[in-house]
Amino acid sequence: MINSLRGFRDILPPESDLFARIEAAAREVFGLYGYRELRVPTLEKKELFVKSTGDTTDIVEKEMYAFTDGGGREIANRPEGTPGVVRAYIEHNLGQTGRNAKFFYIGSMFRAERPQAGRYREFTQIGAEYIGNPSPAADAESISMLVRLLEKAGVEGCSVEINSLGCSECRRSYREILLAFLRQRSETLCEPCRARIERNPLRALDCKTDGPRLAAEAPKLALCPACAEHFSDTQRLLAAAGVGYKVNTSLVRGLDYYTRTVFEVRTTALGSQDAVAAGGRYDDLVKSMGGPAAPAIGWAMGVDRVAMLLAGKPAPDNSPRTFVVAAAKEAGDKAFELMTALRAAGISSDFSNFTLSLKSQMRSADKSGASCALIIGEEEFKTNACSVKHLKEQGEQKTVPLPDAPSYIKKLLEG
Ligand code: ATP
Ligand code: MG
């Protein structure tokens, strides 16, 4: 018996129904905002993530599934979606199509972290990227789209926190101030932070162990006038879009490429795995990866965690509407045709095994959750008909000619 790998899981019904519902809500909302789907590979050159996400980030330094393939190539399973989208944008000149470069993706991400509830080694993200628009309206649109998506999916009780990390200029001066602060406290830092503060001081503020404490005490980043204006414009537009949010000046996010607006959506319902979605602006990334100067903003949402939030909420019933039962072989062929006709008419239908006894088939019909059983017994077989038996409520059993069955059932179910 071979089991699945630790941290990798099967998503079974009804949880898989939740995934599908979330994805359907996402596709609908993306359509309203002019986002189109980009399907990028799950494997990329390792250096793509090292260069974009950053070599001092947790997901690249500690959590990446990277390996050398048979041809000696350094490969990695994508730990996040943005680098692949940016690579595709550059590789296919997607800024030159004359249409907005607004893209969404839905797919697996891989991170070798300690598995626990809401934290897996393969998990699903839905993400959105808008490349090429520097204006605060793009920030406000991106964040409000995320909030609408969560609402559409049926998620309640989330809070949005935002902050601005400034541009590279604001960051350059802050880096020195923060570094001085961290050096003073170097012996109180965890091992990995001590090792990386010189290379990336901001990362210490996002550290899972020391981050909250340091962020509370550390000097705050001062925004240049242009960044301050961008941040206040973003907030004005968010308010205009009816999005509730809180400014959290300690929010820094763990990735290297963020500039200006960063944000996180949290819930109180998931214990320590409380981050539902997160994102931010990355004005310098496309250029630094060899593309044109193209400011951008995006986010990623954890579908596994959203599914946890929706579990236990009333879900649409996706049991078959009809269950077909037949007495032995010849009737079985008619029953099979009947199911074909029902489905062609848009009525879901299921069966068990026509060679079993009628009684046993009826037991399966009862368990299936179907509204009615369509029975082709010996009598019905002779007259080319089926009997319609209500399974969920009282109702008269009726015999209907087989050719009329789909339209009769349709009326019955709608009525
Ligand atoms: P966390 O703080 O929980 O580790 P993160 O900051 O690493 O989250 P991001 O890189 O921002 O997460 O990814 C966006 C979203 O993807 C998260 O808000 C979360 O919902 C989801 N996510 C991240 N890592 C995992 C994981 N290992 N398993 C399931 N979902 C995850
Ligand atoms: Mg993480």
XYZ file of C-alpha atoms and ligand atoms in Angstrom:
447
model
C 0.000 0.000 0.000
C 1.530 3.288 -1.100
C 0.296 6.406 0.694
C 0.465 10.006 -0.437
C 3.477 12.103 0.559
C 3.406 14.028 3.836
C 2.013 17.509 3.232
C 0.480 16.452 -0.096
C -3.174 15.571 -0.024
C -6.181 14.325 -1.892
C -8.981 16.842 -2.010
C -12.096 14.728 -1.812
C -15.753 15.587 -2.191
C -17.343 17.575 -0.642
C -14.166 19.671 -0.167
C -13.451 19.471 -3.889
C -16.917 20.999 -4.436
C -15.802 23.948 -2.329
C -12.666 24.355 -4.431
C -14.790 24.363 -7.580
C -17.192 26.894 -6.073
C -14.363 29.235 -5.093
C -12.809 28.943 -8.544
C -16.151 29.612 -10.238
C -16.673 32.711 -8.078
C -13.151 33.846 -8.966
C -13.676 33.413 -12.708
C -16.898 35.381 -12.524
C -15.319 38.245 -10.594
C -12.206 38.299 -12.802
C -14.491 38.686 -15.800
C -16.064 41.774 -14.244
C -12.652 43.383 -13.847
C -11.205 42.501 -17.262
C -8.738 39.860 -16.066
C -7.892 36.964 -18.384
C -6.394 33.611 -17.519
C -2.725 32.823 -17.870
C -1.669 29.198 -17.518
C 2.014 29.005 -16.753
C 4.117 25.921 -15.953
C 4.525 24.609 -12.415
C 8.233 23.958 -13.068
C 10.609 26.783 -13.909
C 14.319 27.421 -13.818
C 15.292 27.770 -10.182
C 17.037 31.068 -10.843
C 13.697 32.639 -11.810
C 12.547 32.423 -8.191
C 15.942 33.219 -6.714
C 16.127 36.427 -8.749
C 12.520 37.573 -8.411
C 11.147 36.358 -5.092
C 14.594 36.829 -3.581
C 17.266 34.561 -2.122
C 16.785 35.813 1.436
C 13.059 35.040 1.511
C 11.736 32.040 3.418
C 10.004 30.543 0.426
C 13.190 30.514 -1.655
C 15.801 30.026 1.061
C 14.032 27.325 3.083
C 10.827 26.134 1.443
C 11.533 25.627 -2.241
C 11.358 22.221 -3.914
C 14.436 22.604 -6.072
C 16.343 19.817 -7.760
C 18.733 19.034 -10.582
C 17.028 17.143 -13.402
C 18.501 14.335 -15.503
C 20.042 16.876 -17.878
C 21.824 18.705 -15.060
C 19.406 21.645 -15.106
C 18.549 23.472 -11.865
C 14.768 23.321 -11.651
C 12.204 24.325 -9.049
C 8.531 23.696 -8.430
C 7.007 27.133 -8.263
C 6.542 28.334 -4.677
C 4.416 31.272 -5.867
C 2.795 32.503 -9.053
C 4.106 36.001 -9.720
C 7.584 35.078 -11.085
C 6.119 32.804 -13.774
C 3.569 35.422 -14.821
C 6.271 38.084 -15.047
C 8.494 35.735 -17.043
C 5.634 34.994 -19.465
C 4.826 38.716 -19.735
C 8.409 39.433 -20.784
C 8.886 36.319 -22.933
C 5.725 36.942 -24.992
C 5.767 40.760 -25.003
C 2.384 40.824 -23.327
C 2.735 44.551 -22.761
C 2.527 45.076 -26.545
C -0.839 43.500 -27.304
C -2.773 46.737 -26.988
C -4.881 45.227 -24.209
C -4.492 45.641 -20.488
C -2.035 43.117 -19.066
C -4.471 41.893 -16.417
C -3.976 38.208 -15.715
C -5.221 35.633 -13.267
C -3.991 32.135 -12.553
C -5.341 29.166 -10.616
C -3.020 26.357 -9.674
C -0.743 24.467 -7.334
C 2.163 26.029 -5.479
C 4.810 24.027 -3.640
C 6.565 24.845 -0.397
C 8.493 22.442 1.805
C 7.226 23.743 5.123
C 5.975 21.913 8.196
C 2.536 20.520 7.321
C -0.388 21.384 9.623
C -4.032 22.346 9.244
C -4.183 25.017 6.551
C -0.513 24.571 5.665
C 0.411 22.035 3.017
C 3.376 21.352 0.779
C 1.235 21.498 -2.326
C -1.613 23.994 -2.100
C -3.785 25.934 -4.491
C -3.581 29.630 -5.082
C -5.777 31.910 -7.112
C -3.779 34.956 -8.066
C -4.173 38.176 -10.029
C -1.541 40.430 -11.599
C -2.037 43.802 -13.280
C 1.134 44.814 -15.097
C 1.696 48.252 -16.579
C -0.463 50.598 -14.516
C 1.318 52.729 -11.885
C -1.785 54.594 -10.693
C -3.386 54.239 -7.260
C -6.613 53.295 -9.050
C -4.919 50.025 -10.037
C -4.070 49.337 -6.380
C -7.588 50.120 -5.205
C -9.116 48.064 -8.005
C -6.907 45.065 -7.278
C -7.675 45.081 -3.550
C -11.392 45.650 -3.984
C -11.551 42.853 -6.576
C -10.032 40.506 -3.986
C -12.593 41.573 -1.393
C -15.476 41.093 -3.868
C -14.151 37.676 -4.781
C -14.111 36.586 -1.143
C -17.652 37.913 -0.690
C -18.824 36.154 -3.847
C -17.298 32.896 -2.613
C -19.274 33.289 0.631
C -16.399 34.137 2.985
C -17.319 36.306 5.949
C -15.428 38.045 8.709
C -12.163 38.881 6.958
C -10.172 42.017 7.595
C -7.950 43.882 5.165
C -4.697 45.445 6.332
C -2.644 47.709 4.123
C 0.656 49.511 4.307
C 3.095 51.264 2.018
C 6.728 50.209 1.745
C 7.620 53.223 -0.399
C 9.687 53.230 -3.556
C 13.323 52.190 -3.901
C 14.355 55.723 -2.853
C 12.327 55.631 0.401
C 13.660 52.153 1.032
C 17.296 53.093 0.518
C 17.319 55.609 3.355
C 15.138 53.430 5.581
C 17.441 50.474 5.062
C 20.286 52.259 6.873
C 18.079 53.374 9.755
C 16.580 49.908 10.180
C 19.930 48.188 9.872
C 21.352 50.338 12.673
C 18.354 49.433 14.850
C 18.726 45.699 14.107
C 22.486 45.640 14.637
C 21.926 47.034 18.146
C 19.634 44.081 18.846
C 21.538 41.507 16.881
C 21.998 39.125 19.838
C 18.227 39.025 20.468
C 17.491 37.945 16.875
C 16.808 34.395 15.740
C 19.624 32.655 13.876
C 18.289 33.092 10.290
C 17.511 36.774 10.867
C 20.958 37.456 12.248
C 22.398 35.818 9.161
C 20.390 37.917 6.717
C 19.913 41.381 8.236
C 22.918 42.788 6.385
C 21.568 41.501 3.078
C 17.890 42.216 3.714
C 17.061 44.054 6.949
C 13.365 44.401 6.105
C 12.941 40.624 6.233
C 13.501 40.636 9.999
C 10.241 42.541 10.440
C 8.362 39.739 8.652
C 10.041 36.944 10.634
C 7.554 34.504 12.188
C 9.415 34.510 15.547
C 10.861 38.009 15.993
C 8.840 39.996 13.482
C 5.914 41.255 15.599
C 8.180 42.334 18.483
C 10.712 44.060 16.205
C 8.082 45.719 14.044
C 6.490 47.270 17.122
C 9.778 48.829 18.249
C 11.538 49.561 14.983
C 11.670 53.067 13.538
C 8.952 53.520 10.930
C 9.598 54.028 7.272
C 9.062 57.618 6.132
C 7.439 57.895 2.707
C 8.656 60.406 0.125
C 5.947 62.900 -0.967
C 5.113 60.942 -4.139
C 4.729 57.662 -2.248
C 2.706 59.344 0.499
C 0.350 60.741 -2.128
C 0.053 57.349 -3.831
C -0.825 55.742 -0.507
C -3.455 58.308 0.444
C -4.998 58.198 -3.058
C -5.189 54.413 -2.816
C -7.008 54.704 0.499
C -9.428 57.313 -0.810
C -10.334 55.050 -3.740
C -10.665 51.991 -1.507
C -13.122 53.893 0.641
C -14.976 54.982 -2.495
C -15.201 51.312 -3.509
C -16.750 50.541 -0.128
C -13.826 48.431 1.039
C -13.150 48.448 4.770
C -9.444 48.342 5.652
C -6.986 49.154 8.381
C -3.529 50.679 7.975
C -0.919 48.506 9.681
C 2.487 50.178 9.575
C 4.140 46.942 10.750
C 3.049 45.021 7.658
C 6.126 44.387 5.474
C 5.468 41.082 3.604
C 8.142 38.465 3.091
C 9.113 38.952 -0.542
C 11.842 41.147 -1.960
C 10.050 42.721 -4.861
C 7.312 44.708 -3.163
C 7.191 48.495 -3.457
C 4.559 50.940 -2.244
C 1.225 49.285 -1.421
C 1.233 45.920 0.371
C -1.799 44.231 1.886
C -3.021 41.135 3.652
C -6.441 39.645 4.244
C -6.811 37.827 7.552
C -9.493 35.901 9.348
C -9.923 35.067 13.006
C -11.492 31.701 12.148
C -8.391 29.670 11.269
C -6.166 29.901 14.335
C -2.543 30.513 13.498
C -2.990 29.951 9.738
C -4.900 33.214 9.590
C -3.614 34.652 6.285
C -6.175 34.144 3.548
C -4.637 36.285 0.828
C -1.844 38.771 0.375
C -0.234 40.921 -2.236
C 1.254 44.211 -3.184
C 2.748 46.474 -5.796
C 5.984 45.524 -7.535
C 7.022 48.483 -9.648
C 10.623 47.409 -10.308
C 10.343 43.631 -10.743
C 9.557 43.390 -14.468
C 12.482 45.644 -15.366
C 14.843 43.865 -12.997
C 13.935 40.566 -14.683
C 14.999 41.937 -18.061
C 11.671 43.311 -19.239
C 10.434 46.812 -19.949
C 9.780 49.313 -17.148
C 6.336 48.073 -16.128
C 4.959 48.881 -12.695
C 2.562 46.242 -11.442
C 0.325 45.072 -8.642
C -1.013 41.667 -7.685
C -2.089 39.235 -4.998
C -2.528 35.558 -4.263
C -5.253 33.868 -2.287
C -4.968 30.502 -0.543
C -7.827 28.337 -1.825
C -7.236 25.595 0.772
C -7.747 28.105 3.568
C -10.791 29.697 1.967
C -12.260 26.196 1.586
C -11.705 25.654 5.323
C -13.629 28.850 6.025
C -16.527 27.659 3.877
C -16.653 24.101 5.202
C -19.769 23.499 7.241
C -21.687 26.292 5.534
C -24.771 25.207 3.612
C -23.665 24.224 0.144
C -25.709 23.739 -2.988
C -26.854 20.119 -3.241
C -25.050 18.404 -6.086
C -26.608 14.974 -5.632
C -28.025 13.518 -8.849
C -31.609 14.651 -9.429
C -32.685 11.229 -10.722
C -31.624 7.656 -10.055
C -32.446 4.994 -12.604
C -33.296 1.460 -11.535
C -33.907 -1.474 -13.875
C -34.907 -5.113 -13.671
C -32.169 -7.185 -15.254
C -30.432 -7.127 -18.579
C -32.883 -6.026 -21.304
C -34.434 -3.374 -19.090
C -30.901 -2.294 -18.289
C -30.236 -1.261 -21.879
C -33.399 0.859 -21.867
C -32.397 2.353 -18.536
C -29.018 3.251 -19.981
C -30.729 5.006 -22.919
C -33.034 6.781 -20.479
C -30.068 8.174 -18.559
C -28.534 9.395 -21.817
C -31.778 11.189 -22.687
C -32.131 12.698 -19.197
C -28.612 14.079 -19.218
C -29.062 15.443 -22.733
C -32.060 17.323 -21.338
C -29.877 18.759 -18.572
C -31.158 16.480 -15.796
C -28.467 14.773 -13.744
C -28.858 11.046 -13.403
C -27.087 8.127 -11.783
C -27.484 4.354 -11.308
C -25.911 1.487 -9.426
C -25.861 -1.913 -11.151
C -28.786 -3.128 -13.235
C -27.952 -6.785 -12.575
C -28.617 -6.390 -8.838
C -32.059 -6.888 -7.304
C -34.565 -4.040 -7.555
C -34.511 -3.828 -3.772
C -30.764 -3.357 -3.617
C -30.866 -0.777 -6.431
C -33.613 1.102 -4.558
C -31.412 1.216 -1.464
C -28.683 2.875 -3.541
C -31.277 5.273 -4.952
C -32.280 6.292 -1.427
C -28.658 6.902 -0.431
C -27.830 8.870 -3.562
C -29.748 11.967 -2.497
C -31.769 11.914 -5.747
C -35.246 13.451 -5.786
C -36.814 10.599 -7.682
C -36.151 7.073 -8.839
C -37.101 6.065 -12.369
C -37.865 2.375 -12.367
C -37.998 0.104 -15.405
C -39.319 -3.137 -13.974
C -40.639 -6.072 -16.017
C -44.078 -4.467 -16.528
C -42.608 -1.119 -17.545
C -40.180 -2.836 -19.876
C -43.060 -4.459 -21.748
C -44.897 -1.157 -22.196
C -41.777 0.929 -22.910
C -42.358 3.082 -19.843
C -40.865 3.886 -16.452
C -42.365 4.430 -13.033
C -41.441 7.645 -11.267
C -41.129 7.305 -7.501
C -40.567 10.289 -5.213
C -37.684 9.693 -2.810
C -37.653 12.842 -0.697
C -41.309 13.715 -0.278
C -44.671 11.995 -0.469
C -46.064 11.769 -3.951
C -48.084 9.532 -6.140
C -46.070 7.012 -8.147
C -46.739 7.530 -11.824
C -45.954 5.564 -14.959
C -44.683 7.600 -17.916
C -43.847 6.460 -21.470
C -40.051 6.463 -21.872
C -39.943 9.031 -24.702
C -41.894 11.477 -22.489
C -39.808 10.851 -19.377
C -37.261 13.696 -19.727
C -39.858 16.420 -20.254
C -42.111 14.959 -17.545
C -39.208 14.861 -15.046
C -38.112 18.346 -15.971
C -41.571 19.748 -15.152
C -41.735 17.669 -11.991
C -38.366 18.907 -10.700
C -39.076 22.513 -11.584
C -42.616 22.396 -10.213
P 1.865 32.386 5.947
O 2.157 33.619 6.709
O 0.606 31.683 6.422
O 3.029 31.466 5.802
P 2.568 33.487 3.414
O 2.835 34.902 3.717
O 3.711 32.553 3.283
O 1.492 32.891 4.462
P 1.831 34.102 0.709
O 3.152 33.766 0.146
O 1.441 35.513 0.856
O 1.659 33.364 2.118
O 0.705 33.318 -0.102
C -0.634 33.814 -0.245
C -1.634 32.904 0.427
O -1.395 31.539 0.106
C -1.584 32.928 1.934
O -2.292 34.030 2.428
C -2.244 31.612 2.305
O -3.661 31.723 2.275
C -1.808 30.707 1.184
N -0.689 29.829 1.612
C 0.617 30.159 1.756
N 1.353 29.105 2.124
C 0.480 28.050 2.220
C 0.608 26.665 2.549
N 1.791 26.124 2.814
N -0.512 25.897 2.542
C -1.711 26.423 2.245
N -1.898 27.711 1.919
C -0.828 28.524 1.906
Mg 4.627 31.182 4.510
